[in-house]
Amino acid sequence: MAQLKPLEGGYYLWTYLPSIPAAAIFAVLFGLVTSYLSFKLFQTRAWYNISFSIGGIFEVVGYIIRILNYFNTASVGLYAIQSVLILLGPVLFAATVYMTLGRIIRSLSLTTPTPPGDTNHANKPAALIPPKYLTKLFVASDILSFIVQGSGVGLMVRATGQTTSKAITVVGLMIQVVMFSFFIVVAVVFHRRSIGNRQAQAQTQAEGTMPRLGQYGRPLDKLMYMLYAISALILVRSIFRVIEYAMGLHGYILTHEWTLYVFDSVLMWSVMVIWAVGFPGKLVEEKEAYEVEMEEERIV
């Protein structure tokens, strides 16, 4: 019968035996939605979605490793792998969300008519950050968060230096929380401005209908609401993780497994399902995106 086993020196990696049924259920759930998203990825060749599929693979492997951990709670390698993969999967989801907003803005720039005489493109929907910088800024912050969180969790499996590893992990999570909060602000401002532009166009008898973007013709509002929902779920999960590691290895969250499944597993599976249902496909061709960037630089 499986039991908790300490490392040398009496240090325990686990404070409970991981649940095999719970880990198996989520390994299957994440596997199904990851398979579907991977199919859509290759079907549409919308390669910016690849980080979503990779994040899903992280989740699947992470939960499979938790099953193996049930039989070997003294394995540092297995503990580290499942911790890192489950912690970092959502960082990859966030990368796709960041890239999607940039492509939405570029696509809208290609589909929004410019009224005669508007040489400055004043009626074009504007973001707080130019699209060519928006994706780079948020993806760079995502990579930084990825590296810092991974480093922190890697150190956490050691019996010494727990305070340092906890602090590093919390810093990585805080980077994600702050940048995701800022991202939501950028998305909301862009969306409100695009709505204002549509209303202005309708009043001037210009084309004021809701634009449909990408190869699936998704309405702009539905795409934005999808980003809001996913962003909110990832943000809640990240805040939960900050609290988790701030409380320490012997805090309530890290010593009670149900919290992981309620505030991480369920939320991140919901993120993947929402993305699968509203999968945007290609939003803007690379050649068209380049032409938009050149036009933006000319105007500036």
Coordinates of C-alpha atoms in Angstrom, one line a residue:
M1 CA 0.0 0.0 0.0
A2 CA 1.3 3.5 -0.9
Q3 CA 2.4 5.7 1.9
L4 CA 4.2 9.0 2.4
K5 CA 8.0 8.6 2.4
P6 CA 10.5 11.2 3.4
L7 CA 13.7 12.2 1.8
E8 CA 17.0 11.8 3.6
G9 CA 16.9 14.0 6.7
G10 CA 13.2 13.4 7.3
Y11 CA 12.0 16.1 4.8
Y12 CA 8.6 15.3 3.1
L13 CA 7.8 16.5 -0.4
W14 CA 4.1 15.8 0.0
T15 CA 1.8 16.3 3.0
Y16 CA -0.8 14.0 1.4
L17 CA -1.1 11.1 -1.0
P18 CA -2.1 12.5 -4.5
S19 CA -5.5 11.4 -5.6
I20 CA -5.3 8.9 -8.5
P21 CA -9.0 9.3 -9.6
A22 CA -8.8 13.1 -9.6
A23 CA -5.5 13.2 -11.5
A24 CA -6.8 10.6 -14.0
I25 CA -10.0 12.5 -14.6
F26 CA -8.2 15.8 -15.4
A27 CA -5.5 14.0 -17.4
V28 CA -8.3 12.7 -19.7
L29 CA -10.3 16.0 -19.7
F30 CA -7.2 18.0 -20.7
G31 CA -6.2 15.3 -23.1
L32 CA -9.5 15.5 -25.0
V33 CA -9.6 19.3 -25.3
T34 CA -5.9 19.4 -26.2
S35 CA -6.4 16.9 -29.0
Y36 CA -9.3 19.0 -30.4
L37 CA -7.3 22.2 -30.3
S38 CA -4.3 20.5 -31.9
F39 CA -6.6 19.2 -34.7
K40 CA -7.9 22.8 -35.2
L41 CA -4.4 24.1 -35.1
F42 CA -3.2 22.0 -38.0
Q43 CA -6.5 22.3 -39.9
T44 CA -6.4 26.1 -39.9
R45 CA -2.6 26.6 -39.7
A46 CA -3.2 29.4 -37.2
W47 CA 0.2 28.8 -35.7
Y48 CA -0.1 31.5 -33.0
N49 CA -2.4 29.0 -31.2
I50 CA 0.4 26.5 -30.8
S51 CA 1.2 27.6 -27.2
F52 CA -2.3 26.7 -26.2
S53 CA -1.8 23.1 -27.4
I54 CA 1.7 23.0 -25.7
G55 CA 0.1 24.3 -22.5
G56 CA -2.5 21.5 -22.7
I57 CA 0.2 18.9 -23.1
F58 CA 1.9 20.3 -20.0
E59 CA -1.3 19.9 -18.1
V60 CA -1.9 16.3 -19.3
V61 CA 1.7 15.2 -18.5
G62 CA 1.5 17.0 -15.2
Y63 CA -1.5 15.1 -14.0
I64 CA -0.2 11.8 -15.3
I65 CA 3.0 12.4 -13.3
R66 CA 0.8 13.0 -10.2
I67 CA -0.6 9.5 -10.6
L68 CA 3.0 8.2 -10.6
N69 CA 3.7 10.3 -7.5
Y70 CA 1.1 8.4 -5.6
F71 CA 3.4 5.3 -5.7
N72 CA 6.6 7.3 -5.1
T73 CA 6.2 10.3 -2.9
A74 CA 10.0 10.5 -2.2
S75 CA 10.9 11.1 -5.9
V76 CA 12.2 14.6 -6.3
G77 CA 12.2 14.3 -10.1
L78 CA 8.6 13.3 -10.4
Y79 CA 7.5 16.0 -7.8
A80 CA 9.4 18.7 -9.7
I81 CA 8.1 17.7 -13.1
Q82 CA 4.4 17.7 -12.1
S83 CA 4.8 21.0 -10.1
V84 CA 6.5 22.8 -13.0
L85 CA 4.2 21.6 -15.8
I86 CA 0.9 22.3 -13.9
L87 CA 2.2 25.7 -12.8
L88 CA 3.5 26.8 -16.2
G89 CA 0.7 25.5 -18.5
P90 CA -1.4 28.6 -18.0
V91 CA 1.5 30.8 -18.9
L92 CA 1.4 29.3 -22.3
F93 CA -2.4 29.9 -22.5
A94 CA -1.7 33.6 -21.7
A95 CA 0.8 33.8 -24.5
T96 CA -1.8 32.9 -27.1
V97 CA -4.3 35.4 -25.5
Y98 CA -1.8 38.2 -25.8
M99 CA -1.0 37.4 -29.5
T100 CA -4.7 37.1 -30.3
L101 CA -5.5 40.7 -29.1
G102 CA -2.7 42.0 -31.3
R103 CA -4.1 40.2 -34.3
I104 CA -7.6 41.4 -33.6
I105 CA -6.4 45.0 -33.6
R106 CA -4.6 44.4 -36.9
S107 CA -7.5 42.6 -38.5
L108 CA -9.8 45.4 -37.5
S109 CA -7.5 48.0 -39.0
L110 CA -7.7 46.1 -42.2
T111 CA -11.5 45.9 -42.2
T112 CA -12.5 49.3 -40.8
P113 CA -13.1 51.8 -43.6
T114 CA -11.3 55.1 -43.4
P115 CA -13.7 58.1 -44.1
P116 CA -12.7 60.4 -47.0
G117 CA -10.4 63.1 -45.8
D118 CA -9.3 61.3 -42.6
T119 CA -5.6 61.3 -43.4
N120 CA -4.6 60.6 -39.8
H121 CA -6.9 57.5 -39.5
A122 CA -8.6 59.2 -36.6
N123 CA -11.6 56.8 -36.8
K124 CA -9.5 53.7 -36.7
P125 CA -9.9 51.9 -33.4
A126 CA -6.8 52.6 -31.3
A127 CA -5.2 50.6 -28.5
L128 CA -3.2 52.0 -25.6
I129 CA -0.2 50.2 -27.0
P130 CA 0.5 50.0 -30.8
P131 CA -0.1 46.4 -32.0
K132 CA 3.5 45.8 -33.1
Y133 CA 4.7 46.5 -29.5
L134 CA 1.6 45.1 -27.7
T135 CA 2.4 41.4 -28.5
K136 CA 6.1 41.8 -27.9
L137 CA 5.6 43.5 -24.5
F138 CA 3.1 41.0 -23.1
V139 CA 4.8 37.9 -24.6
A140 CA 8.1 39.1 -23.2
S141 CA 6.5 39.5 -19.7
D142 CA 5.1 36.0 -20.1
I143 CA 8.5 34.5 -20.9
L144 CA 10.0 36.3 -17.9
S145 CA 7.2 35.0 -15.7
F146 CA 7.7 31.5 -17.1
I147 CA 11.4 31.5 -16.3
V148 CA 11.0 33.0 -12.8
Q149 CA 8.2 30.6 -11.8
G150 CA 10.1 27.6 -13.2
S151 CA 13.3 28.6 -11.3
G152 CA 11.3 29.0 -8.0
V153 CA 9.6 25.7 -8.3
G154 CA 12.8 24.0 -9.2
L155 CA 14.4 25.3 -6.0
M156 CA 11.4 24.3 -3.9
V157 CA 12.0 20.6 -4.2
R158 CA 15.2 21.1 -2.1
A159 CA 15.0 20.8 1.6
T160 CA 17.0 23.9 2.1
G161 CA 16.4 27.4 0.7
Q162 CA 12.6 27.1 1.0
T163 CA 12.2 30.8 1.8
T164 CA 14.1 31.9 -1.3
S165 CA 12.3 29.5 -3.6
K166 CA 8.9 30.6 -2.3
A167 CA 9.8 34.2 -2.8
I168 CA 11.0 33.6 -6.4
T169 CA 7.9 31.7 -7.3
V170 CA 5.6 34.4 -5.8
V171 CA 7.6 37.1 -7.8
G172 CA 7.0 35.1 -11.0
L173 CA 3.3 34.8 -10.3
M174 CA 3.0 38.5 -9.4
I175 CA 4.6 39.4 -12.7
Q176 CA 1.8 37.4 -14.4
V177 CA -0.9 39.0 -12.2
V178 CA 0.3 42.5 -12.8
M179 CA 0.8 42.1 -16.6
F180 CA -2.5 40.3 -17.0
S181 CA -4.3 43.0 -15.1
F182 CA -2.7 45.6 -17.4
F183 CA -3.6 43.5 -20.5
I184 CA -7.3 43.4 -19.5
V185 CA -7.2 47.2 -19.2
V186 CA -5.6 47.5 -22.7
A187 CA -8.3 45.1 -24.1
V188 CA -11.2 46.9 -22.5
V189 CA -10.0 50.3 -23.7
F190 CA -9.5 49.0 -27.3
H191 CA -13.0 47.4 -27.2
R192 CA -14.7 50.5 -26.0
R193 CA -13.0 52.7 -28.6
S194 CA -14.0 50.3 -31.3
I195 CA -17.6 50.4 -30.1
G196 CA -17.4 54.2 -30.1
N197 CA -16.1 54.2 -33.7
R198 CA -18.9 51.9 -34.8
Q199 CA -21.5 54.3 -33.3
A200 CA -19.8 57.3 -34.9
Q201 CA -19.8 55.5 -38.3
A202 CA -23.5 54.6 -38.0
Q203 CA -24.4 58.3 -37.3
T204 CA -22.5 59.4 -40.4
Q205 CA -24.1 56.6 -42.4
A206 CA -20.8 54.9 -42.8
E207 CA -20.5 51.2 -42.3
G208 CA -21.4 50.8 -38.7
T209 CA -22.2 47.1 -38.4
M210 CA -20.2 44.8 -36.1
P211 CA -17.1 43.6 -38.0
R212 CA -16.5 39.9 -38.4
L213 CA -12.9 38.9 -38.2
G214 CA -10.7 36.0 -39.3
Q215 CA -11.3 32.9 -41.4
Y216 CA -14.4 31.9 -39.3
G217 CA -15.9 35.4 -39.4
R218 CA -16.1 35.7 -35.6
P219 CA -17.9 38.9 -34.5
L220 CA -15.5 41.3 -32.8
D221 CA -17.6 41.5 -29.6
K222 CA -17.7 37.7 -29.2
L223 CA -13.9 37.5 -29.7
M224 CA -13.4 40.2 -27.0
Y225 CA -15.8 38.6 -24.6
M226 CA -14.0 35.3 -25.0
L227 CA -10.7 37.1 -24.2
Y228 CA -12.3 38.7 -21.1
A229 CA -13.6 35.3 -19.8
I230 CA -10.3 33.6 -20.3
S231 CA -8.3 36.5 -18.9
A232 CA -10.5 36.6 -15.8
L233 CA -10.1 32.8 -15.2
I234 CA -6.3 32.9 -15.6
L235 CA -6.1 36.0 -13.4
V236 CA -8.2 34.3 -10.6
R237 CA -6.0 31.2 -10.8
S238 CA -2.8 33.2 -10.7
I239 CA -4.0 35.1 -7.6
F240 CA -4.8 31.8 -6.0
R241 CA -1.3 30.6 -6.8
V242 CA 0.2 33.7 -5.3
I243 CA -1.7 33.1 -2.0
E244 CA -0.8 29.4 -2.1
Y245 CA 2.9 30.0 -2.2
A246 CA 2.8 33.0 0.1
M247 CA 1.2 30.8 2.7
G248 CA 4.2 28.4 2.4
L249 CA 4.6 24.7 2.1
H250 CA 2.7 24.0 5.4
G251 CA -0.1 26.4 4.6
Y252 CA -3.7 25.2 4.2
I253 CA -3.7 25.4 0.4
L254 CA -0.5 23.3 -0.2
T255 CA -1.6 20.8 2.4
H256 CA -5.1 20.2 1.0
E257 CA -5.3 18.8 -2.5
W258 CA -8.9 19.8 -3.3
T259 CA -7.8 23.5 -3.6
L260 CA -5.6 22.6 -6.6
Y261 CA -8.5 21.0 -8.5
V262 CA -11.1 23.7 -7.6
F263 CA -8.9 26.8 -8.2
D264 CA -6.5 25.6 -10.8
S265 CA -7.6 22.4 -12.7
V266 CA -11.3 23.3 -13.2
L267 CA -10.4 26.9 -14.1
M268 CA -7.7 26.0 -16.6
W269 CA -9.8 23.3 -18.2
S270 CA -12.6 25.8 -18.6
V271 CA -10.1 28.2 -20.3
M272 CA -9.3 25.5 -22.8
V273 CA -12.9 24.6 -23.4
I274 CA -13.9 28.3 -24.0
W275 CA -11.0 28.6 -26.5
A276 CA -12.0 25.4 -28.2
V277 CA -15.6 26.7 -28.6
G278 CA -14.7 30.1 -29.9
F279 CA -11.5 29.1 -31.7
P280 CA -10.7 32.1 -33.9
G281 CA -8.5 30.5 -36.5
K282 CA -6.4 32.8 -38.6
L283 CA -7.1 36.4 -37.8
V284 CA -4.7 38.2 -40.1
E285 CA -2.2 37.1 -42.7
E286 CA 1.5 37.9 -42.0
K287 CA 1.8 39.9 -45.2
E288 CA -1.3 42.0 -44.3
A289 CA 0.0 42.5 -40.7
Y290 CA 3.3 43.7 -42.1
E291 CA 1.5 46.2 -44.4
V292 CA -0.4 47.5 -41.4
E293 CA 2.8 48.0 -39.4
M294 CA 4.4 49.9 -42.2
E295 CA 1.3 52.1 -42.5
E296 CA 1.4 52.8 -38.7
E297 CA 5.1 53.7 -38.9
R298 CA 4.4 56.0 -41.9
I299 CA 1.6 57.8 -39.9
V300 CA 3.8 58.2 -36.8

